[in-house]
Coordinates of C-alpha atoms in Angstrom, one line a residue:
M28 CA 16.6 -41.7 22.9
S29 CA 13.4 -40.8 24.7
V30 CA 14.1 -37.1 24.2
I31 CA 14.6 -37.6 20.5
K32 CA 11.3 -39.5 20.2
K33 CA 9.5 -36.8 22.2
T34 CA 11.0 -34.1 19.9
R35 CA 9.9 -36.0 16.8
R36 CA 6.4 -36.5 18.2
L37 CA 6.2 -32.8 19.0
L38 CA 7.4 -31.8 15.6
R39 CA 4.9 -34.1 13.9
F40 CA 2.1 -32.7 16.1
V41 CA 3.1 -29.1 15.3
V42 CA 3.6 -29.4 11.5
S43 CA 0.9 -32.1 10.9
L44 CA -1.5 -31.3 8.0
Q45 CA -3.6 -34.5 8.4
S46 CA -5.3 -33.3 11.6
G47 CA -8.4 -31.3 10.7
T48 CA -8.5 -32.4 7.1
D49 CA -11.9 -32.8 5.5
A50 CA -11.1 -34.5 2.1
E51 CA -14.6 -35.2 1.0
S52 CA -15.9 -31.7 1.5
T53 CA -12.8 -30.2 -0.1
I54 CA -13.2 -32.4 -3.2
E55 CA -16.9 -31.5 -3.3
E56 CA -16.2 -27.7 -2.9
I57 CA -13.5 -27.6 -5.6
T58 CA -15.6 -29.7 -8.0
K59 CA -18.6 -27.5 -7.5
N60 CA -16.7 -24.2 -8.2
V61 CA -14.9 -25.4 -11.3
S62 CA -17.7 -24.7 -13.7
L63 CA -17.6 -21.3 -15.2
R64 CA -21.3 -20.4 -15.3
G65 CA -23.7 -17.6 -14.4
V66 CA -22.3 -15.3 -11.8
N67 CA -18.8 -16.7 -12.1
V68 CA -18.6 -15.4 -15.7
W69 CA -19.8 -11.9 -14.6
M70 CA -17.2 -11.9 -11.8
L71 CA -14.5 -13.0 -14.3
V72 CA -15.3 -10.2 -16.7
C73 CA -15.5 -7.6 -13.9
S74 CA -12.2 -8.8 -12.5
A75 CA -10.5 -8.5 -15.9
I76 CA -11.9 -5.0 -16.4
L77 CA -10.8 -3.9 -12.9
A78 CA -7.3 -5.4 -13.4
S79 CA -7.0 -3.7 -16.8
V80 CA -8.0 -0.4 -15.3
G81 CA -5.6 -0.8 -12.4
L82 CA -2.8 -1.7 -14.8
D83 CA -3.7 1.3 -17.0
I84 CA -3.7 3.9 -14.3
N85 CA -0.9 2.1 -12.3
S86 CA -3.1 1.6 -9.2
T87 CA -2.1 -1.3 -7.0
A88 CA -5.3 -1.1 -4.9
V89 CA -7.5 -1.6 -7.9
I90 CA -5.4 -4.5 -9.1
I91 CA -5.6 -6.2 -5.7
G92 CA -9.4 -5.8 -5.8
A93 CA -9.4 -7.5 -9.1
M94 CA -7.4 -10.4 -7.7
L95 CA -9.8 -10.9 -4.8
I96 CA -12.9 -11.3 -7.0
S97 CA -11.3 -13.4 -9.7
P98 CA -12.7 -16.9 -10.0
L99 CA -9.6 -18.2 -11.9
M100 CA -8.3 -20.1 -8.9
S101 CA -11.0 -22.8 -8.9
P102 CA -10.4 -24.5 -12.2
I103 CA -6.6 -24.4 -11.5
L104 CA -7.2 -26.2 -8.2
G105 CA -9.5 -28.6 -10.1
V106 CA -6.7 -29.5 -12.5
G107 CA -4.3 -30.4 -9.7
L108 CA -6.9 -32.2 -7.7
G109 CA -8.2 -34.1 -10.8
V110 CA -4.7 -35.5 -11.5
A111 CA -4.1 -36.3 -7.8
I112 CA -7.3 -38.3 -7.2
Q113 CA -7.4 -39.7 -10.8
D114 CA -10.7 -38.1 -11.6
R115 CA -10.7 -37.8 -15.4
K116 CA -14.1 -36.0 -15.5
L117 CA -12.9 -33.4 -13.0
L118 CA -9.6 -33.0 -14.9
N119 CA -11.3 -32.5 -18.3
N120 CA -13.9 -30.2 -16.9
S121 CA -11.2 -28.1 -15.1
L122 CA -9.1 -27.8 -18.2
K123 CA -12.0 -26.8 -20.4
N124 CA -13.2 -24.1 -17.9
L125 CA -9.6 -22.9 -17.4
A126 CA -9.2 -22.5 -21.2
L127 CA -12.6 -20.7 -21.3
A128 CA -11.7 -18.4 -18.4
T129 CA -8.3 -17.6 -20.0
F130 CA -10.0 -16.7 -23.3
I131 CA -12.6 -14.5 -21.7
S132 CA -10.0 -12.7 -19.5
L133 CA -7.7 -12.2 -22.5
S134 CA -10.4 -11.0 -24.8
T135 CA -11.8 -8.6 -22.1
S136 CA -8.4 -7.0 -21.5
F137 CA -7.6 -6.9 -25.2
L138 CA -10.8 -4.9 -25.9
Y139 CA -10.2 -2.6 -23.0
F140 CA -6.7 -1.7 -24.0
L141 CA -7.8 -1.4 -27.6
I142 CA -10.2 1.4 -26.8
S143 CA -8.4 2.9 -23.7
P144 CA -7.4 6.6 -24.1
L145 CA -4.3 5.9 -22.0
G146 CA -2.8 2.6 -23.0
E147 CA 0.8 3.3 -22.0
A148 CA 3.1 0.7 -20.5
T149 CA 2.9 1.6 -16.8
P150 CA 5.3 0.2 -14.1
E151 CA 2.6 -2.2 -13.1
I152 CA 2.5 -3.6 -16.6
T153 CA 6.3 -3.8 -17.2
A154 CA 6.7 -5.5 -13.9
R155 CA 4.8 -8.5 -15.2
T156 CA 6.7 -9.0 -18.5
T157 CA 9.8 -10.7 -17.2
P158 CA 8.9 -13.7 -15.0
T159 CA 11.7 -15.4 -13.1
I160 CA 12.2 -18.4 -11.0
L161 CA 11.1 -16.3 -8.0
D162 CA 7.6 -16.2 -9.5
V163 CA 7.7 -20.0 -9.6
G164 CA 8.3 -20.0 -5.8
V165 CA 5.5 -17.5 -5.3
A166 CA 3.0 -19.6 -7.3
F167 CA 4.1 -22.9 -5.7
F168 CA 4.0 -21.8 -2.1
G169 CA 0.8 -19.8 -2.7
G170 CA -0.8 -23.0 -4.2
I171 CA 0.3 -25.0 -1.1
A172 CA -1.3 -22.4 1.2
G173 CA -4.5 -22.4 -0.9
I174 CA -5.1 -26.1 -0.9
A175 CA -3.9 -26.5 2.7
A176 CA -6.4 -23.8 3.8
G177 CA -9.2 -25.1 1.6
S178 CA -8.8 -28.7 2.9
R179 CA -9.5 -27.7 6.5
R180 CA -12.6 -28.8 8.3
D181 CA -12.7 -25.3 9.8
K182 CA -12.1 -22.9 6.9
T183 CA -9.6 -20.1 7.3
N184 CA -9.3 -16.7 5.6
A185 CA -6.1 -17.6 3.8
L186 CA -7.6 -17.9 0.3
P187 CA -7.9 -14.1 -0.3
G188 CA -4.2 -13.8 0.5
V189 CA -3.4 -16.6 -1.8
A190 CA -5.3 -14.9 -4.6
I191 CA -3.3 -11.7 -4.1
A192 CA 0.0 -13.5 -3.8
T193 CA -0.3 -15.7 -6.9
A194 CA -1.8 -12.8 -9.0
L195 CA -3.5 -14.8 -11.7
M196 CA -5.6 -12.0 -13.3
P197 CA -3.0 -9.2 -13.8
P198 CA -0.6 -11.2 -16.0
I199 CA -3.4 -12.4 -18.4
C200 CA -4.5 -8.7 -18.6
V201 CA -1.0 -7.6 -19.4
A202 CA -1.0 -10.3 -22.1
G203 CA -4.2 -8.6 -23.5
F204 CA -2.3 -5.3 -23.4
G205 CA 0.5 -6.9 -25.5
L206 CA -2.1 -8.1 -28.0
A207 CA -3.7 -4.7 -28.2
K208 CA -0.4 -3.0 -28.7
M209 CA 0.9 -5.7 -31.1
S210 CA 3.9 -6.3 -28.8
S211 CA 5.0 -10.0 -28.9
A212 CA 7.5 -9.5 -26.1
V213 CA 5.0 -8.2 -23.7
F214 CA 2.4 -10.8 -24.7
L215 CA 4.7 -13.8 -24.4
G216 CA 6.3 -12.6 -21.1
A217 CA 3.0 -11.9 -19.4
F218 CA 1.3 -15.0 -20.7
Y219 CA 4.3 -17.1 -19.5
L220 CA 3.9 -15.6 -16.1
F221 CA 0.2 -16.5 -16.0
F222 CA 1.2 -20.0 -17.3
I223 CA 3.8 -20.4 -14.5
N224 CA 1.2 -19.3 -11.8
A225 CA -1.4 -21.8 -13.1
V226 CA 1.0 -24.7 -13.5
F227 CA 2.6 -24.4 -10.1
I228 CA -0.7 -23.8 -8.2
A229 CA -2.0 -27.0 -9.8
F230 CA 1.3 -28.8 -9.0
A231 CA 1.1 -27.7 -5.4
T232 CA -2.5 -28.9 -5.2
Y233 CA -1.5 -32.2 -6.7
L234 CA 1.3 -32.7 -4.1
I235 CA -0.8 -31.7 -1.1
S236 CA -3.7 -33.9 -2.2
I237 CA -1.3 -36.9 -2.5
F238 CA 0.3 -36.1 0.8
L239 CA -3.1 -35.9 2.6
H240 CA -4.2 -39.2 0.9
F241 CA -7.3 -37.8 -0.7
P242 CA -9.5 -40.8 -1.9
K243 CA -8.9 -41.8 -5.5
K244 CA -11.8 -41.7 -7.9
E245 CA -10.3 -44.3 -10.2
Q246 CA -7.7 -47.0 -9.6
I247 CA -4.8 -47.4 -12.1
D248 CA -2.0 -49.8 -12.0
E249 CA 1.5 -48.9 -10.7
E250 CA 3.0 -48.8 -14.1
H251 CA 0.6 -46.1 -15.3
R252 CA 1.0 -44.2 -12.0
V253 CA 4.8 -44.1 -12.5
I254 CA 4.4 -42.8 -16.1
V255 CA 2.0 -40.1 -15.0
R256 CA 4.4 -38.9 -12.2
R257 CA 7.3 -38.9 -14.6
L258 CA 5.4 -36.9 -17.1
I259 CA 4.4 -34.4 -14.4
I260 CA 8.0 -34.0 -13.3
V261 CA 9.3 -33.5 -16.9
F262 CA 6.5 -31.0 -17.6
V263 CA 7.3 -29.0 -14.5
I264 CA 11.0 -28.9 -15.3
L265 CA 10.3 -27.7 -18.8
V266 CA 8.2 -24.9 -17.4
I267 CA 10.8 -23.9 -14.9
V268 CA 13.8 -23.7 -17.3
P269 CA 12.8 -20.5 -19.2
S270 CA 12.2 -18.7 -15.9
G271 CA 15.6 -19.8 -14.6
L272 CA 17.2 -18.4 -17.7
V273 CA 15.4 -15.1 -17.4
F274 CA 16.4 -14.9 -13.7
Y275 CA 20.0 -15.6 -14.7
N276 CA 19.8 -12.7 -17.2
V277 CA 18.2 -10.4 -14.7
L278 CA 21.0 -11.1 -12.2
S279 CA 23.7 -10.7 -14.9
N280 CA 22.3 -7.3 -15.9
L281 CA 22.0 -6.2 -12.3
R282 CA 25.6 -7.2 -11.6
F283 CA 26.7 -5.4 -14.8
N284 CA 24.9 -2.2 -14.0
Q285 CA 26.3 -2.2 -10.4
G286 CA 29.8 -2.8 -11.8
V287 CA 29.5 0.2 -14.2
K288 CA 28.2 2.4 -11.5
S289 CA 30.8 1.3 -9.0
F290 CA 33.6 1.8 -11.5
V291 CA 32.5 5.4 -12.4
N292 CA 32.1 6.4 -8.8
T293 CA 35.3 4.8 -7.5
E294 CA 37.8 5.2 -10.3
I295 CA 36.7 8.4 -12.2
R296 CA 35.0 10.5 -9.5
R297 CA 37.5 12.7 -7.6
D298 CA 37.5 16.0 -5.7
D299 CA 38.7 17.9 -8.8
R300 CA 36.8 15.8 -11.3
Q301 CA 33.1 14.8 -11.5
P302 CA 31.3 12.5 -14.0
V303 CA 28.1 14.2 -14.9
Q304 CA 26.7 11.4 -17.0
F305 CA 27.6 7.9 -18.2
E306 CA 26.0 5.4 -20.5
V307 CA 26.7 2.1 -22.1
V308 CA 26.4 2.2 -25.9
N309 CA 25.3 -1.3 -27.1
S310 CA 25.4 -0.4 -30.8
T311 CA 29.2 -0.6 -31.0
V312 CA 31.4 -3.6 -31.1
P313 CA 32.7 -4.0 -28.5
R314 CA 30.2 -2.2 -26.3
T315 CA 31.4 1.2 -25.1
L316 CA 31.1 2.9 -21.7
K317 CA 30.9 6.6 -22.4
V318 CA 31.6 8.9 -19.4
Y319 CA 31.1 12.7 -19.6
T320 CA 33.3 14.5 -17.1
V321 CA 34.0 18.1 -15.9
G322 CA 36.9 19.4 -14.0
K323 CA 40.5 18.1 -14.3
A324 CA 41.1 16.2 -17.6
V325 CA 42.0 12.5 -17.6
S326 CA 45.6 12.1 -18.7
D327 CA 46.7 9.3 -21.1
E328 CA 48.4 7.4 -18.2
E329 CA 45.2 7.6 -16.2
K330 CA 43.1 6.3 -19.2
K331 CA 45.4 3.3 -19.5
A332 CA 45.1 2.5 -15.8
L333 CA 41.3 3.0 -16.0
K334 CA 41.0 0.6 -18.9
L335 CA 42.9 -2.0 -17.0
A336 CA 40.7 -1.4 -13.9
L337 CA 37.5 -2.3 -15.9
S338 CA 38.1 -6.0 -15.4
N339 CA 38.2 -5.6 -11.6
Y340 CA 34.5 -4.6 -11.8
G341 CA 33.3 -7.4 -14.1
I342 CA 33.0 -5.1 -17.1
G343 CA 36.3 -5.8 -18.8
D344 CA 34.6 -6.4 -22.2
L345 CA 33.6 -2.7 -22.4
K346 CA 35.5 -0.1 -24.3
L347 CA 36.1 3.1 -22.3
N348 CA 35.4 6.5 -23.8
I349 CA 35.9 9.5 -21.6
V350 CA 34.4 12.7 -22.9
Q351 CA 35.9 15.9 -21.3
L352 CA 33.4 18.7 -21.3
N353 CA 34.7 22.2 -21.9
V354 CA 34.9 23.2 -18.2
S355 CA 38.2 24.1 -16.7
P356 CA 39.2 23.0 -13.1
D357 CA 38.8 26.6 -11.9
E358 CA 35.3 26.9 -13.5
F359 CA 34.4 23.5 -12.1
A360 CA 35.5 24.6 -8.6
R361 CA 33.5 27.8 -9.0
L362 CA 30.5 25.9 -10.2
T363 CA 30.7 23.5 -7.3
S364 CA 31.0 26.3 -4.9
D365 CA 28.1 28.1 -6.4
V366 CA 26.0 24.9 -6.2
E367 CA 26.9 24.4 -2.6
S368 CA 26.2 28.1 -1.8
N369 CA 22.8 27.9 -3.6
L370 CA 21.9 24.7 -1.8
S371 CA 22.9 26.3 1.5
D372 CA 20.8 29.4 0.7
K373 CA 17.8 27.2 -0.3
V374 CA 18.1 25.2 2.9
K375 CA 18.1 28.5 5.0
L376 CA 15.2 29.8 3.0
L377 CA 13.2 26.5 3.5
Q378 CA 14.0 26.7 7.3
S379 CA 12.8 30.3 7.5
V380 CA 9.7 29.5 5.5
G381 CA 9.1 26.5 7.9
E382 CA 9.4 28.8 10.9
E383 CA 7.0 31.3 9.4
R384 CA 4.5 28.6 8.7
K385 CA 4.9 27.3 12.2
K386 CA 4.1 30.7 13.6
D387 CA 1.1 31.0 11.2
V388 CA -0.2 27.6 12.4
E389 CA 0.2 28.6 16.1
A390 CA -1.6 31.9 15.4
L391 CA -4.4 30.0 13.7
Q392 CA -4.6 27.5 16.5
N393 CA -4.9 30.4 19.0
E394 CA -7.7 32.0 16.9
I395 CA -9.5 28.7 16.7
K396 CA -9.2 28.3 20.4
V397 CA -10.7 31.8 21.0
L398 CA -13.5 31.1 18.6
Q399 CA -14.2 27.8 20.3
E400 CA -14.3 29.4 23.7
N401 CA -16.6 32.3 22.4
S402 CA -18.9 29.8 20.6
A403 CA -19.7 27.8 23.7
P404 CA -23.4 27.9 24.5
D405 CA -23.0 29.5 28.0
K406 CA -20.7 32.2 26.5
L407 CA -23.1 33.0 23.7
F408 CA -26.0 33.1 26.2
L409 CA -24.2 35.8 28.2
I410 CA -23.4 37.8 25.1
D411 CA -27.0 37.8 23.9
I412 CA -28.3 38.7 27.4
R413 CA -25.9 41.6 27.5
R414 CA -27.1 42.7 24.1
L415 CA -30.9 42.3 24.8
F416 CA -30.8 44.2 28.1
P417 CA -28.8 47.4 28.0
E418 CA -29.7 47.9 31.7
I419 CA -27.1 45.2 32.6
L420 CA -23.5 46.4 33.1
S421 CA -22.0 43.0 33.4
I422 CA -23.0 39.3 33.6
K423 CA -21.1 36.2 34.3
W424 CA -21.4 32.6 35.6
Q425 CA -20.0 31.8 39.1
E426 CA -19.4 28.5 40.9
P427 CA -22.1 27.4 43.3
T428 CA -21.4 28.5 46.9
T429 CA -20.5 25.8 49.5
D430 CA -22.3 25.5 52.8
N431 CA -19.5 25.0 55.4
S432 CA -21.9 23.5 57.9
N433 CA -22.6 20.4 55.9
T434 CA -20.0 20.7 53.1
T435 CA -22.6 20.2 50.4
S436 CA -23.0 22.3 47.3
K437 CA -26.2 24.2 46.8
P438 CA -28.1 23.0 43.7
G439 CA -27.8 24.9 40.4
R440 CA -25.3 27.5 39.1
I441 CA -25.2 31.2 40.0
L442 CA -25.6 33.9 37.4
V443 CA -24.2 37.2 38.7
V444 CA -25.8 40.3 37.2
E445 CA -24.7 43.9 37.7
F446 CA -27.4 46.4 36.9
Q447 CA -27.0 50.1 36.2
N448 CA -27.7 52.3 39.2
D449 CA -30.9 53.8 37.9
V450 CA -32.7 50.4 37.3
T451 CA -35.7 50.0 39.7
E452 CA -36.3 46.8 41.7
A453 CA -39.4 46.0 39.6
A454 CA -37.4 46.3 36.3
K455 CA -34.7 44.0 37.8
K456 CA -37.3 41.4 38.7
T457 CA -38.8 41.6 35.2
I458 CA -35.4 41.2 33.6
D459 CA -34.6 38.2 35.9
T460 CA -37.8 36.5 34.8
K461 CA -37.0 37.1 31.1
I462 CA -33.5 35.7 31.6
L463 CA -34.9 32.5 33.1
R464 CA -37.2 32.1 30.1
I465 CA -34.4 32.6 27.6
A466 CA -32.2 30.2 29.6
Q467 CA -35.0 27.6 29.4
S468 CA -35.3 28.1 25.7
R469 CA -31.6 28.4 24.8
L470 CA -29.9 26.2 27.4
R471 CA -32.7 24.0 28.4
D472 CA -31.8 25.0 31.9
D473 CA -33.5 27.2 34.5
A474 CA -32.1 25.6 37.6
F475 CA -29.8 28.4 38.5
Q476 CA -29.9 31.4 40.8
I477 CA -29.7 35.0 39.6
V478 CA -27.7 37.1 42.1
E479 CA -27.3 40.8 41.8
Q480 CA -23.7 42.1 42.1
K481 CA -23.4 45.2 44.3
S482 CA -19.7 44.8 45.1
A483 CA -16.5 43.2 43.7
P484 CA -17.5 39.7 42.6
P485 CA -15.5 36.5 43.4
A486 CA -13.4 34.8 40.7
A487 CA -15.5 33.6 37.8
V488 CA -15.1 30.1 36.3
E489 CA -16.4 30.9 32.9
G490 CA -16.4 33.9 30.6
D491 CA -17.2 37.3 31.8
V492 CA -19.3 39.6 29.6
N493 CA -18.5 43.2 30.5
N494 CA -18.2 44.9 27.2
A495 CA -21.3 45.7 25.1
G496 CA -21.8 43.3 22.2
T497 CA -18.5 41.5 22.8
G498 CA -18.8 39.4 25.9
Q499 CA -15.2 40.2 26.9

């Protein structure tokens, strides 16, 4: 028993929400941010415009930015908190500001899509027109995360994530799109999604506030408290029911489409016969599955067997219509062979192009490497010295010599210069002095020795400039 008690104690400690709760400051913070005034109105309008633009150009990043700056979350949290702590003033104020925020957001998106030069139903728009019970879960658990994070004495960075997950602004902007395009289906679907998000964020706030025992503003008798709770439960169930029906229809359509695809690929597709296209015609009674095939024709016996097989894939209510295209088995085999041959040729061509590009890239990399080496300051210095003084046959940098007696390096680098035979000692000294001045100006370095080369030089570390004007 002691082990069980310790385990329970550990679980309570790990999952406890009460520790670190600051109810008073949480209530004060939510109450303060409920009012839609001043900067909040500007942020709301900007958020609606950003969300509308993101929906219009199908940009997820812009939509996320709109969610992050949207102040819609505060009045929704205020509704749930007002019911939980029995604060009628907070509840009324939250409902009014939520209605005002909804109207402003809807009007802003409506005006945007009314004048937008694009205004087409993008995937980001259509994705928010069929809310399901999964969206209920997103809103509910997002609301729990939001109020749980907001109730901490030490605030966390969870609220931006909650704003993104619950996605309050995009659905209301899609509803504005539906109004601008006079599409009741889009408007109702998107507005219902917004309504789901708002209701279940408020519901999660209500539950967590009750669980954390936030202090009540007013006291009501037990009978009224039970009535309020029953009304909340009934309201939540009524909100869930349509989303459950939509989710059921989505699943049914998904299973139906998968059954049709599986039937065509399993029963009709063969080595000597290929379905090139299939569609479900909903305008006929019963609905018809029309399949266009090439290759070997489907015999009457096969058609009977195929019609019986429809029920095995959950599509037994469909009428099967196979349309044989005018392509003989031999032509089909030739076409298939030609396609395979063309694909093989294209693959080989792509491979050869890839190899050529690889070679080009390697050549460019080598050229860049040479350019980088030749553009080094020490290398450019040698090239310029060779160009300025024609009396010099070759010039290069050499490692400092090592004194074997104490194994220490002599200071400075060594510049090895080879003069032409007819250059006098005085001219050599003059050139050496000029080289030191140029080095001080160009390299900010005159701490090196100039040594005249009169025999074969030792191996050089850096570039050797032996050819006029090239440094190579």
